[in-house]
Short mmCIF file of C-alpha atoms in Angstrom, two decimals:
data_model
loop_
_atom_site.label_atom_id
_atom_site.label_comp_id
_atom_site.label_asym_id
_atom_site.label_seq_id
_atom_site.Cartn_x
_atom_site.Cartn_y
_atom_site.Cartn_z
CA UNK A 14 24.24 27.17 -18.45
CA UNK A 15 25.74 23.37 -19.01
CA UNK A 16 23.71 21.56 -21.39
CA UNK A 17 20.90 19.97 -20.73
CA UNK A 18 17.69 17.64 -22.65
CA UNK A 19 16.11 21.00 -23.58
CA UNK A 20 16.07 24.65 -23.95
CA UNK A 21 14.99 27.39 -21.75
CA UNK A 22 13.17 28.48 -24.57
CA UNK A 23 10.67 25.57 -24.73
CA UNK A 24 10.20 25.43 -21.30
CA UNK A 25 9.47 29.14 -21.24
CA UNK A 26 6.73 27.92 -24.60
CA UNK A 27 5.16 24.62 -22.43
CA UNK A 28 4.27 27.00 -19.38
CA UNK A 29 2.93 29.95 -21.45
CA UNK A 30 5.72 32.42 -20.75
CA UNK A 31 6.98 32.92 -24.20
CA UNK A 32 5.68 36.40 -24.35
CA UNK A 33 6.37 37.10 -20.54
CA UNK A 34 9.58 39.40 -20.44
CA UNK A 35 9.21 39.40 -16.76
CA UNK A 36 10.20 36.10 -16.68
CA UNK A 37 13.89 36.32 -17.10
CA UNK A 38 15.68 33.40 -18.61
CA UNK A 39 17.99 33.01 -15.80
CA UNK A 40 15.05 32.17 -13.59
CA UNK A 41 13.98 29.06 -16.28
CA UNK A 42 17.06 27.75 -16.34
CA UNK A 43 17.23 27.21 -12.28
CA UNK A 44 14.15 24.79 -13.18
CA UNK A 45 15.80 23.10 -16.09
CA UNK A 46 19.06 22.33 -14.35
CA UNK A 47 16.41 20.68 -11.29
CA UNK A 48 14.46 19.22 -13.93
CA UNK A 49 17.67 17.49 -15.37
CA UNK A 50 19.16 16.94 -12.27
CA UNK A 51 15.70 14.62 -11.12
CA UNK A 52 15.74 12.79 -14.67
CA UNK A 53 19.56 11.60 -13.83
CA UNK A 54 18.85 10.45 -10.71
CA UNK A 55 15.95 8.79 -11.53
CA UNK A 56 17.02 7.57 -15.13
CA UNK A 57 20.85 7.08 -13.61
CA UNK A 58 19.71 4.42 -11.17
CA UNK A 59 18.81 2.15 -14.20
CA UNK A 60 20.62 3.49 -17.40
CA UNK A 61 24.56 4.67 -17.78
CA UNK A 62 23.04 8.53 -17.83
CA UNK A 63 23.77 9.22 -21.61
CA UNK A 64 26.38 11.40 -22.80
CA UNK A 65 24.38 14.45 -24.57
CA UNK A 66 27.16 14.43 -27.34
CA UNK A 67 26.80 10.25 -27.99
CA UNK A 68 25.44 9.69 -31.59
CA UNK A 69 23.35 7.16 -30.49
CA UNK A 70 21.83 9.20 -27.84
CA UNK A 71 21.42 12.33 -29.79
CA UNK A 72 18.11 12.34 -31.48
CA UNK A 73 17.06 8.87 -30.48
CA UNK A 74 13.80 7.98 -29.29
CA UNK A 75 15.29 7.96 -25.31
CA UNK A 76 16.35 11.63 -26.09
CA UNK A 77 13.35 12.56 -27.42
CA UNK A 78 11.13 11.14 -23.91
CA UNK A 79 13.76 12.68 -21.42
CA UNK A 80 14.04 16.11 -23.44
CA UNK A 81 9.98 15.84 -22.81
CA UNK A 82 10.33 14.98 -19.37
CA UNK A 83 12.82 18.06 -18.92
CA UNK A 84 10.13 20.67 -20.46
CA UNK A 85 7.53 19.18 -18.54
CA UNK A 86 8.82 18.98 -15.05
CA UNK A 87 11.06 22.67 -16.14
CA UNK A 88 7.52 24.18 -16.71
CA UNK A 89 5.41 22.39 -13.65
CA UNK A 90 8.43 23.89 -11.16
CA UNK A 91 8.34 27.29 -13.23
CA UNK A 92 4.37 27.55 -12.77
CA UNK A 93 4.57 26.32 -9.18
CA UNK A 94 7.27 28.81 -8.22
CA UNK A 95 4.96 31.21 -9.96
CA UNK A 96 1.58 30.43 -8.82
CA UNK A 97 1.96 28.43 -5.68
CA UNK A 98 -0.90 26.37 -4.20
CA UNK A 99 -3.16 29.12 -6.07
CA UNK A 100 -2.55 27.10 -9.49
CA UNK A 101 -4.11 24.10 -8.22
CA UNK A 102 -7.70 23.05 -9.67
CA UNK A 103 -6.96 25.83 -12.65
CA UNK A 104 -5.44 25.47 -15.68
CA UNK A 105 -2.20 26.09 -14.21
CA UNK A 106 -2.27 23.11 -11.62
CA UNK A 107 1.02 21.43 -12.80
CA UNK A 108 1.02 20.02 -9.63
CA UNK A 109 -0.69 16.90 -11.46
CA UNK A 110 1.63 17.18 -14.06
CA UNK A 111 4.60 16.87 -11.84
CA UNK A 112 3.02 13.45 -10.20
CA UNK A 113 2.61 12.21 -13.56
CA UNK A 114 6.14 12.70 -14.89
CA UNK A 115 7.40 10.95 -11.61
CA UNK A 116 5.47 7.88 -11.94
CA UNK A 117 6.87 8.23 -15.45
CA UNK A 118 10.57 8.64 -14.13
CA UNK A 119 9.72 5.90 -11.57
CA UNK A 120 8.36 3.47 -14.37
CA UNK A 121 11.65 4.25 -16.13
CA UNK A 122 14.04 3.44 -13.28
CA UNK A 123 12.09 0.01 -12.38
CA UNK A 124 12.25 -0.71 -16.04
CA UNK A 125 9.19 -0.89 -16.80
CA UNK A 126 9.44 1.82 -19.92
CA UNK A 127 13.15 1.14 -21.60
CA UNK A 128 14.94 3.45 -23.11
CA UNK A 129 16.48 2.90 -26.86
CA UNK A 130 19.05 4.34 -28.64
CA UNK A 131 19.31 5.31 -32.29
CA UNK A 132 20.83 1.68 -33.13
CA UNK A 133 17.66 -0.01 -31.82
CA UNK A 134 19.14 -1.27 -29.15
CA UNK A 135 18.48 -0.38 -25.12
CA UNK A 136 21.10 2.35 -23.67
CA UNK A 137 23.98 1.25 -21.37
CA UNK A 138 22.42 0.18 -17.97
CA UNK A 139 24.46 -0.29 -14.99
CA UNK A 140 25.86 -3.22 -13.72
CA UNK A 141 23.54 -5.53 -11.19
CA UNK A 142 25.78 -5.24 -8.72
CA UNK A 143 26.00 -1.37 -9.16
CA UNK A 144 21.93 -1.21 -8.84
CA UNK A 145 20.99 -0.73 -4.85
CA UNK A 146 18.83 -3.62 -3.65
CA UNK A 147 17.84 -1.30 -0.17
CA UNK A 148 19.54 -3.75 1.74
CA UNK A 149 22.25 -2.85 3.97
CA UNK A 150 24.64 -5.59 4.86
CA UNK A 151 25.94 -5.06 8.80
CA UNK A 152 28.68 -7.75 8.10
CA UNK A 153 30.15 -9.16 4.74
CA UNK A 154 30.96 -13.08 6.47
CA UNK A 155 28.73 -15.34 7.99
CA UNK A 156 29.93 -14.73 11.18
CA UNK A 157 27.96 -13.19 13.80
CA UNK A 158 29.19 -10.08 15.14
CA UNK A 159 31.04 -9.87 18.09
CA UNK A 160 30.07 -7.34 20.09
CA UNK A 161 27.41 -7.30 22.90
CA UNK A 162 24.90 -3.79 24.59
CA UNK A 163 27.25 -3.67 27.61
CA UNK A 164 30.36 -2.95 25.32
CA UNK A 165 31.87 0.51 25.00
CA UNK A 166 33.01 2.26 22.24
#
């Protein structure tokens, strides 16, 4: 299993399965690597996505959120795959949980929550011209195009 912000082990904890043996660990870690993979693309949009090794990301205050994110969403998709729509309205409806981690993840990318480092100081982001804007350009000069609907391509 590459490494990710957390274990299968506390995922297995944060959705009650710690003493579940039919719960193999193999399954968990299917919903930890989709956990992590929606935290990078989220977080990745905003931030360089941190090297797990960097001293300044390991053990910092923006490991510490994203490792929570990870357990959180790891559990909600490990609950949902177990329960289904039958979880919701009980106290296994991580359904809600799930929303509320991506509002978190969204808050994140559109910087309204920052992420620091161990040095005090925000991680990496990427460069303006790197972030998408959602506009696609049809033509790079200020030239019209020159084509009209009766041409064939």
């Amino acid at each position: 299993m590459a490494a990710t912000y957390s274990t299968t082990a506390s995922i297995r904890d944060d959705a009650w399965f710690a003493w579940n043996t039919y719960i193999v660990d193999a399954s968990i870690d299917i919903q930890r690597t989709r956990a992590y993979a929606l935290i990078n693309s989220y977080v990745g949009t905003r931030y360089t996505v941190p090297s797990l090794a960097d001293s300044n990301f390991t053990g910092s205050p923006a490991s510490q959120l994203l490792e929570s994110i990870e357990i959180t969403l790891g559990g909600a998709y490990l609950l949902i795959k177990e329960y289904g729509p039958a979880g919701r309205d009980t106290d296994k409806d991580w359904y809600r949980r799930l929303e509320d981690v991506k509002i978190l993840l969204s808050e994140i990318r559109d910087g309204k929550i920052s992420l620091f480092g161990n040095d005090g100081h925000l991680l990496p982001t990427v460069q303006q011209e790197d972030q998408s804007s959602g506009t696609i350009r049809a033509y790079t000069t200020d030239e019209p195009p020159r084509f009209s609907v009766d041409d064939n391509f």
